[in-house]
PDB file of C-alpha atoms in Angstrom:
ATOM      1  CA  MET A  20     -46.562  12.055  30.554  1.00  0.00           C
ATOM      2  CA  THR A  21     -43.839  11.118  28.246  1.00  0.00           C
ATOM      3  CA  PRO A  22     -40.288  10.126  29.521  1.00  0.00           C
ATOM      4  CA  TYR A  23     -38.722  12.156  26.837  1.00  0.00           C
ATOM      5  CA  PRO A  24     -39.154  15.925  26.379  1.00  0.00           C
ATOM      6  CA  GLN A  25     -40.806  16.828  22.896  1.00  0.00           C
ATOM      7  CA  PRO A  26     -38.704  18.649  20.534  1.00  0.00           C
ATOM      8  CA  THR A  27     -39.546  22.396  20.143  1.00  0.00           C
ATOM      9  CA  ALA A  28     -38.753  24.938  17.466  1.00  0.00           C
ATOM     10  CA  SER A  29     -35.839  26.219  19.636  1.00  0.00           C
ATOM     11  CA  VAL A  30     -34.364  22.702  19.854  1.00  0.00           C
ATOM     12  CA  MET A  31     -34.736  21.588  16.184  1.00  0.00           C
ATOM     13  CA  PRO A  32     -34.762  24.788  14.094  1.00  0.00           C
ATOM     14  CA  MET A  33     -36.465  24.210  10.661  1.00  0.00           C
ATOM     15  CA  ARG A  34     -34.149  25.535   8.163  1.00  0.00           C
ATOM     16  CA  ALA A  35     -34.441  25.320   4.336  1.00  0.00           C
ATOM     17  CA  SER A  36     -31.195  24.449   2.973  1.00  0.00           C
ATOM     18  CA  SER A  37     -30.228  25.162  -0.511  1.00  0.00           C
ATOM     19  CA  PRO A  38     -28.498  22.419  -2.622  1.00  0.00           C
ATOM     20  CA  VAL A  39     -25.219  24.373  -2.346  1.00  0.00           C
ATOM     21  CA  ASP A  40     -25.495  24.456   1.571  1.00  0.00           C
ATOM     22  CA  VAL A  41     -26.108  20.780   1.580  1.00  0.00           C
ATOM     23  CA  LEU A  42     -23.023  20.054  -0.679  1.00  0.00           C
ATOM     24  CA  VAL A  43     -20.865  22.243   1.587  1.00  0.00           C
ATOM     25  CA  ASP A  44     -22.052  20.180   4.504  1.00  0.00           C
ATOM     26  CA  VAL A  45     -21.274  17.040   2.730  1.00  0.00           C
ATOM     27  CA  LEU A  46     -18.017  17.993   1.691  1.00  0.00           C
ATOM     28  CA  SER A  47     -17.070  19.314   5.310  1.00  0.00           C
ATOM     29  CA  SER A  48     -18.264  15.987   6.676  1.00  0.00           C
ATOM     30  CA  GLU A  49     -15.858  14.033   4.208  1.00  0.00           C
ATOM     31  CA  ARG A  50     -13.080  16.419   5.191  1.00  0.00           C
ATOM     32  CA  ARG A  51     -13.525  15.755   8.917  1.00  0.00           C
ATOM     33  CA  LEU A  52     -13.656  11.967   8.369  1.00  0.00           C
ATOM     34  CA  LEU A  53     -10.390  12.156   6.304  1.00  0.00           C
ATOM     35  CA  GLU A  54      -8.878  14.182   8.922  1.00  0.00           C
ATOM     36  CA  GLU A  55      -9.695  11.459  11.495  1.00  0.00           C
ATOM     37  CA  LEU A  56      -8.248   8.918   9.119  1.00  0.00           C
ATOM     38  CA  VAL A  57      -4.892  10.914   9.044  1.00  0.00           C
ATOM     39  CA  ALA A  58      -4.807  10.908  12.787  1.00  0.00           C
ATOM     40  CA  VAL A  59      -5.437   7.180  12.716  1.00  0.00           C
ATOM     41  CA  MET A  60      -2.588   6.584  10.348  1.00  0.00           C
ATOM     42  CA  GLN A  61      -0.374   8.698  12.726  1.00  0.00           C
ATOM     43  CA  ARG A  62      -1.404   6.664  15.805  1.00  0.00           C
ATOM     44  CA  GLN A  63      -0.643   3.552  13.678  1.00  0.00           C
ATOM     45  CA  ARG A  64       2.853   4.568  12.901  1.00  0.00           C
ATOM     46  CA  ALA A  65       3.441   5.343  16.615  1.00  0.00           C
ATOM     47  CA  ALA A  66       2.125   2.075  17.573  1.00  0.00           C
ATOM     48  CA  VAL A  67       4.486   0.268  15.093  1.00  0.00           C
ATOM     49  CA  ALA A  68       7.493   2.375  16.447  1.00  0.00           C
ATOM     50  CA  ALA A  69       6.449   1.578  20.013  1.00  0.00           C
ATOM     51  CA  ASP A  70       5.745  -2.158  19.159  1.00  0.00           C
ATOM     52  CA  ASP A  71       2.426  -1.714  20.836  1.00  0.00           C
ATOM     53  CA  LEU A  72       0.238  -4.527  19.434  1.00  0.00           C
ATOM     54  CA  GLN A  73      -2.902  -3.406  21.116  1.00  0.00           C
ATOM     55  CA  ALA A  74      -2.527   0.172  19.794  1.00  0.00           C
ATOM     56  CA  LEU A  75      -2.010  -1.132  16.320  1.00  0.00           C
ATOM     57  CA  ASP A  76      -5.044  -3.447  16.565  1.00  0.00           C
ATOM     58  CA  ASP A  77      -7.063  -0.493  17.880  1.00  0.00           C
ATOM     59  CA  SER A  78      -5.828   1.670  14.799  1.00  0.00           C
ATOM     60  CA  VAL A  79      -6.653  -1.136  12.313  1.00  0.00           C
ATOM     61  CA  PHE A  80     -10.329  -1.215  13.989  1.00  0.00           C
ATOM     62  CA  ALA A  81     -10.487   2.664  13.906  1.00  0.00           C
ATOM     63  CA  THR A  82      -9.515   2.526  10.231  1.00  0.00           C
ATOM     64  CA  TYR A  83     -12.384   0.278   9.294  1.00  0.00           C
ATOM     65  CA  ARG A  84     -14.839   2.233  11.282  1.00  0.00           C
ATOM     66  CA  VAL A  85     -13.836   5.459   9.624  1.00  0.00           C
ATOM     67  CA  LEU A  86     -13.811   3.871   6.204  1.00  0.00           C
ATOM     68  CA  ALA A  87     -17.445   2.540   6.574  1.00  0.00           C
ATOM     69  CA  THR A  88     -18.486   6.014   7.861  1.00  0.00           C
ATOM     70  CA  LEU A  89     -16.653   7.526   4.722  1.00  0.00           C
ATOM     71  CA  GLY A  90     -18.417   5.097   2.570  1.00  0.00           C
ATOM     72  CA  GLU A  91     -21.836   6.506   3.862  1.00  0.00           C
ATOM     73  CA  ALA A  92     -20.558  10.036   3.424  1.00  0.00           C
ATOM     74  CA  ARG A  93     -19.660   9.346  -0.164  1.00  0.00           C
ATOM     75  CA  ARG A  94     -23.122   7.850  -0.946  1.00  0.00           C
ATOM     76  CA  ARG A  95     -24.644  11.096   0.422  1.00  0.00           C
ATOM     77  CA  ARG A  96     -22.426  13.153  -1.806  1.00  0.00           C
ATOM     78  CA  ARG A  97     -23.474  10.932  -4.762  1.00  0.00           C
ATOM     79  CA  SER A  98     -27.143  11.653  -3.793  1.00  0.00           C
ATOM     80  CA  VAL A  99     -26.364  15.463  -3.695  1.00  0.00           C
ATOM     81  CA  ASN A 100     -24.739  15.260  -7.115  1.00  0.00           C
ATOM     82  CA  ARG A 101     -27.833  13.792  -8.522  1.00  0.00           C
ATOM     83  CA  LEU A 102     -29.712  16.519  -6.852  1.00  0.00           C
ATOM     84  CA  PHE A 103     -27.667  18.928  -9.165  1.00  0.00           C
ATOM     85  CA  GLY A 104     -28.441  16.727 -11.983  1.00  0.00           C
ATOM     86  CA  ARG A 105     -24.768  15.442 -12.433  1.00  0.00           C
ATOM     87  CA  ASP A 106     -23.424  12.085 -12.529  1.00  0.00           C
ATOM     88  CA  GLU A 107     -23.096  10.405  -9.058  1.00  0.00           C
ATOM     89  CA  ASP A 108     -19.117  10.478  -9.358  1.00  0.00           C
ATOM     90  CA  PHE A 109     -18.921  13.953 -10.554  1.00  0.00           C
ATOM     91  CA  ASP A 110     -15.594  15.454 -10.204  1.00  0.00           C
ATOM     92  CA  MET A 111     -15.461  18.228  -7.633  1.00  0.00           C
ATOM     93  CA  ASN A 112     -12.705  20.124  -9.481  1.00  0.00           C
ATOM     94  CA  GLU A 113     -15.174  20.978 -12.222  1.00  0.00           C
ATOM     95  CA  LEU A 114     -17.867  22.637  -9.642  1.00  0.00           C
ATOM     96  CA  GLU A 115     -16.934  26.116 -10.589  1.00  0.00           C
ATOM     97  CA  ALA A 116     -17.489  25.441 -14.488  1.00  0.00           C
ATOM     98  CA  GLU A 117     -20.690  23.539 -13.698  1.00  0.00           C
ATOM     99  CA  LEU A 118     -22.204  25.889 -11.064  1.00  0.00           C
ATOM    100  CA  GLY A 119     -21.097  29.178 -12.302  1.00  0.00           C
ATOM    101  CA  ALA A 120     -22.720  32.041 -10.147  1.00  0.00           C
ATOM    102  CA  ALA A 121     -24.066  29.494  -7.787  1.00  0.00           C
ATOM    103  CA  MET A 122     -20.548  28.641  -6.619  1.00  0.00           C
ATOM    104  CA  THR A 123     -20.152  30.102  -3.176  1.00  0.00           C
ATOM    105  CA  PRO A 124     -17.060  31.051  -1.221  1.00  0.00           C
ATOM    106  CA  ALA A 125     -18.149  28.415   1.363  1.00  0.00           C
ATOM    107  CA  LEU A 126     -18.398  25.729  -1.336  1.00  0.00           C
ATOM    108  CA  VAL A 127     -15.015  26.729  -2.724  1.00  0.00           C
ATOM    109  CA  GLU A 128     -13.326  26.469   0.857  1.00  0.00           C
ATOM    110  CA  ALA A 129     -15.026  23.295   1.598  1.00  0.00           C
ATOM    111  CA  ARG A 130     -13.928  21.554  -1.793  1.00  0.00           C
ATOM    112  CA  ASP A 131     -10.289  23.025  -1.282  1.00  0.00           C
ATOM    113  CA  GLN A 132     -10.053  21.769   2.201  1.00  0.00           C
ATOM    114  CA  LEU A 133     -11.320  18.281   1.292  1.00  0.00           C
ATOM    115  CA  ARG A 134      -8.871  18.166  -1.597  1.00  0.00           C
ATOM    116  CA  ASP A 135      -6.045  19.156   0.721  1.00  0.00           C
ATOM    117  CA  VAL A 136      -6.814  16.780   3.448  1.00  0.00           C
ATOM    118  CA  ALA A 137      -7.163  13.892   0.766  1.00  0.00           C
ATOM    119  CA  GLN A 138      -3.559  14.562  -0.315  1.00  0.00           C
ATOM    120  CA  SER A 139      -2.359  14.739   3.289  1.00  0.00           C
ATOM    121  CA  LEU A 140      -4.199  11.370   3.780  1.00  0.00           C
ATOM    122  CA  ALA A 141      -2.217   9.953   0.592  1.00  0.00           C
ATOM    123  CA  VAL A 142       1.152  11.021   2.042  1.00  0.00           C
ATOM    124  CA  GLU A 143       0.239   9.391   5.382  1.00  0.00           C
ATOM    125  CA  VAL A 144      -0.854   6.116   3.787  1.00  0.00           C
ATOM    126  CA  GLN A 145       2.568   6.007   1.799  1.00  0.00           C
ATOM    127  CA  ARG A 146       4.497   6.626   4.940  1.00  0.00           C
ATOM    128  CA  ASN A 147       2.507   3.768   6.826  1.00  0.00           C
ATOM    129  CA  LYS A 148       3.031   1.498   3.980  1.00  0.00           C
ATOM    130  CA  GLN A 149       6.795   1.960   4.149  1.00  0.00           C
ATOM    131  CA  VAL A 150       6.909   1.791   7.984  1.00  0.00           C
ATOM    132  CA  LEU A 151       4.885  -1.393   7.987  1.00  0.00           C
ATOM    133  CA  GLU A 152       6.916  -2.966   5.295  1.00  0.00           C
ATOM    134  CA  GLN A 153      10.151  -2.166   7.190  1.00  0.00           C
ATOM    135  CA  ALA A 154       8.718  -3.485  10.550  1.00  0.00           C
ATOM    136  CA  MET A 155       7.656  -6.741   8.671  1.00  0.00           C
ATOM    137  CA  ALA A 156      11.425  -7.031   7.204  1.00  0.00           C
ATOM    138  CA  ARG A 157      12.840  -6.541  10.629  1.00  0.00           C
ATOM    139  CA  GLY A 158      10.451  -9.180  12.135  1.00  0.00           C
ATOM    140  CA  LYS A 159      11.454 -11.527   9.470  1.00  0.00           C
ATOM    141  CA  ASP A 160      15.004 -10.878  10.089  1.00  0.00           C
ATOM    142  CA  TYR A 161      14.665 -11.291  13.862  1.00  0.00           C
ATOM    143  CA  VAL A 162      12.861 -14.605  13.350  1.00  0.00           C
ATOM    144  CA  THR A 163      15.663 -15.727  11.160  1.00  0.00           C
ATOM    145  CA  ALA A 164      18.336 -14.720  13.578  1.00  0.00           C
ATOM    146  CA  LEU A 165      16.472 -16.401  16.459  1.00  0.00           C
ATOM    147  CA  VAL A 166      16.182 -19.792  14.703  1.00  0.00           C
ATOM    148  CA  GLY A 167      19.776 -19.356  13.512  1.00  0.00           C
ATOM    149  CA  ALA A 168      19.262 -20.439  10.105  1.00  0.00           C
ATOM    150  CA  ALA A 169      18.947 -18.682   6.751  1.00  0.00           C
ATOM    151  CA  ALA A 170      15.341 -18.149   5.418  1.00  0.00           C
ATOM    152  CA  PRO A 171      14.459 -20.974   3.162  1.00  0.00           C
ATOM    153  CA  ALA A 172      14.515 -19.874  -0.447  1.00  0.00           C
ATOM    154  CA  ALA A 173      10.993 -19.811  -2.007  1.00  0.00           C
ATOM    155  CA  PRO A 174      10.392 -22.421  -4.536  1.00  0.00           C
ATOM    156  CA  ALA A 175      10.426 -21.157  -8.319  1.00  0.00           C
ATOM    157  CA  VAL A 176       7.115 -20.919  -9.784  1.00  0.00           C
ATOM    158  CA  GLY A 177       6.648 -21.678 -13.278  1.00  0.00           C
ATOM    159  CA  TYR A 178       4.913 -23.701 -15.937  1.00  0.00           C
ATOM    160  CA  VAL A 179       6.411 -27.079 -16.790  1.00  0.00           C
ATOM    161  CA  PRO A 180       4.926 -28.760 -20.001  1.00  0.00           C
ATOM    162  CA  ARG A 181       2.971 -32.044 -19.414  1.00  0.00           C
ATOM    163  CA  GLY A 182       5.280 -34.967 -19.753  1.00  0.00           C
ATOM    164  CA  THR A 183       8.436 -32.977 -18.748  1.00  0.00           C
ATOM    165  CA  PRO A 184      10.691 -34.946 -16.254  1.00  0.00           C
ATOM    166  CA  PRO A 185      11.532 -33.029 -13.175  1.00  0.00           C
ATOM    167  CA  THR A 186      14.724 -30.638 -13.579  1.00  0.00           C
ATOM    168  CA  GLY A 187      17.361 -32.885 -12.175  1.00  0.00           C
ATOM    169  CA  ALA A 188      16.060 -35.864 -14.225  1.00  0.00           C
ATOM    170  CA  ARG A 189      16.199 -34.463 -17.722  1.00  0.00           C
ATOM    171  CA  ARG A 190      18.587 -36.101 -20.303  1.00  0.00           C
ATOM    172  CA  LEU A 191      20.533 -34.502 -22.894  1.00  0.00           C
ATOM    173  CA  VAL A 192      19.117 -35.193 -26.219  1.00  0.00           C
ATOM    174  CA  ASP A 193      21.339 -35.064 -29.419  1.00  0.00           C
ATOM    175  CA  ARG A 194      19.331 -33.037 -31.881  1.00  0.00           C
ATOM    176  CA  SER A 195      21.818 -33.202 -34.612  1.00  0.00           C
ATOM    177  CA  ALA A 196      20.399 -36.648 -35.929  1.00  0.00           C
TER     178      ALA A 196
END
């Protein structure tokens, strides 16, 4: 007797999927991952607003996890693109022109939803960038106020030709002679 039940036809239905059905599934998977990333970005902003370092750390870990999974989903999409005889990085906006009659309403919907969520994610990332920059500036101002001194000026970075004395040690040279 085996400790695990054996799969049956009712548990694991065998279904032949067309390449279009596979592409719909791939795009839907990517969309769900991007939606999860949008939620992570929102949690990250809330963590910054609440000064919750643990939640912020958790959001960073969640971001890495989702991005790794998204990388796998994109590799899967590149494989499906090859299945269609297209370049791996085929532009999804050209699907209708390329597939013609094979373009199904489900594929149009999956593509459009993925594009919409990707645009939402871009907005969320930009918001988070601004929030994090503001939080870092506030933190710097706080430390400066706490120490009671102005922040030190960053040294100027530049090229000084070899043999040139330091700025304070230069002598005026009469070039009229």
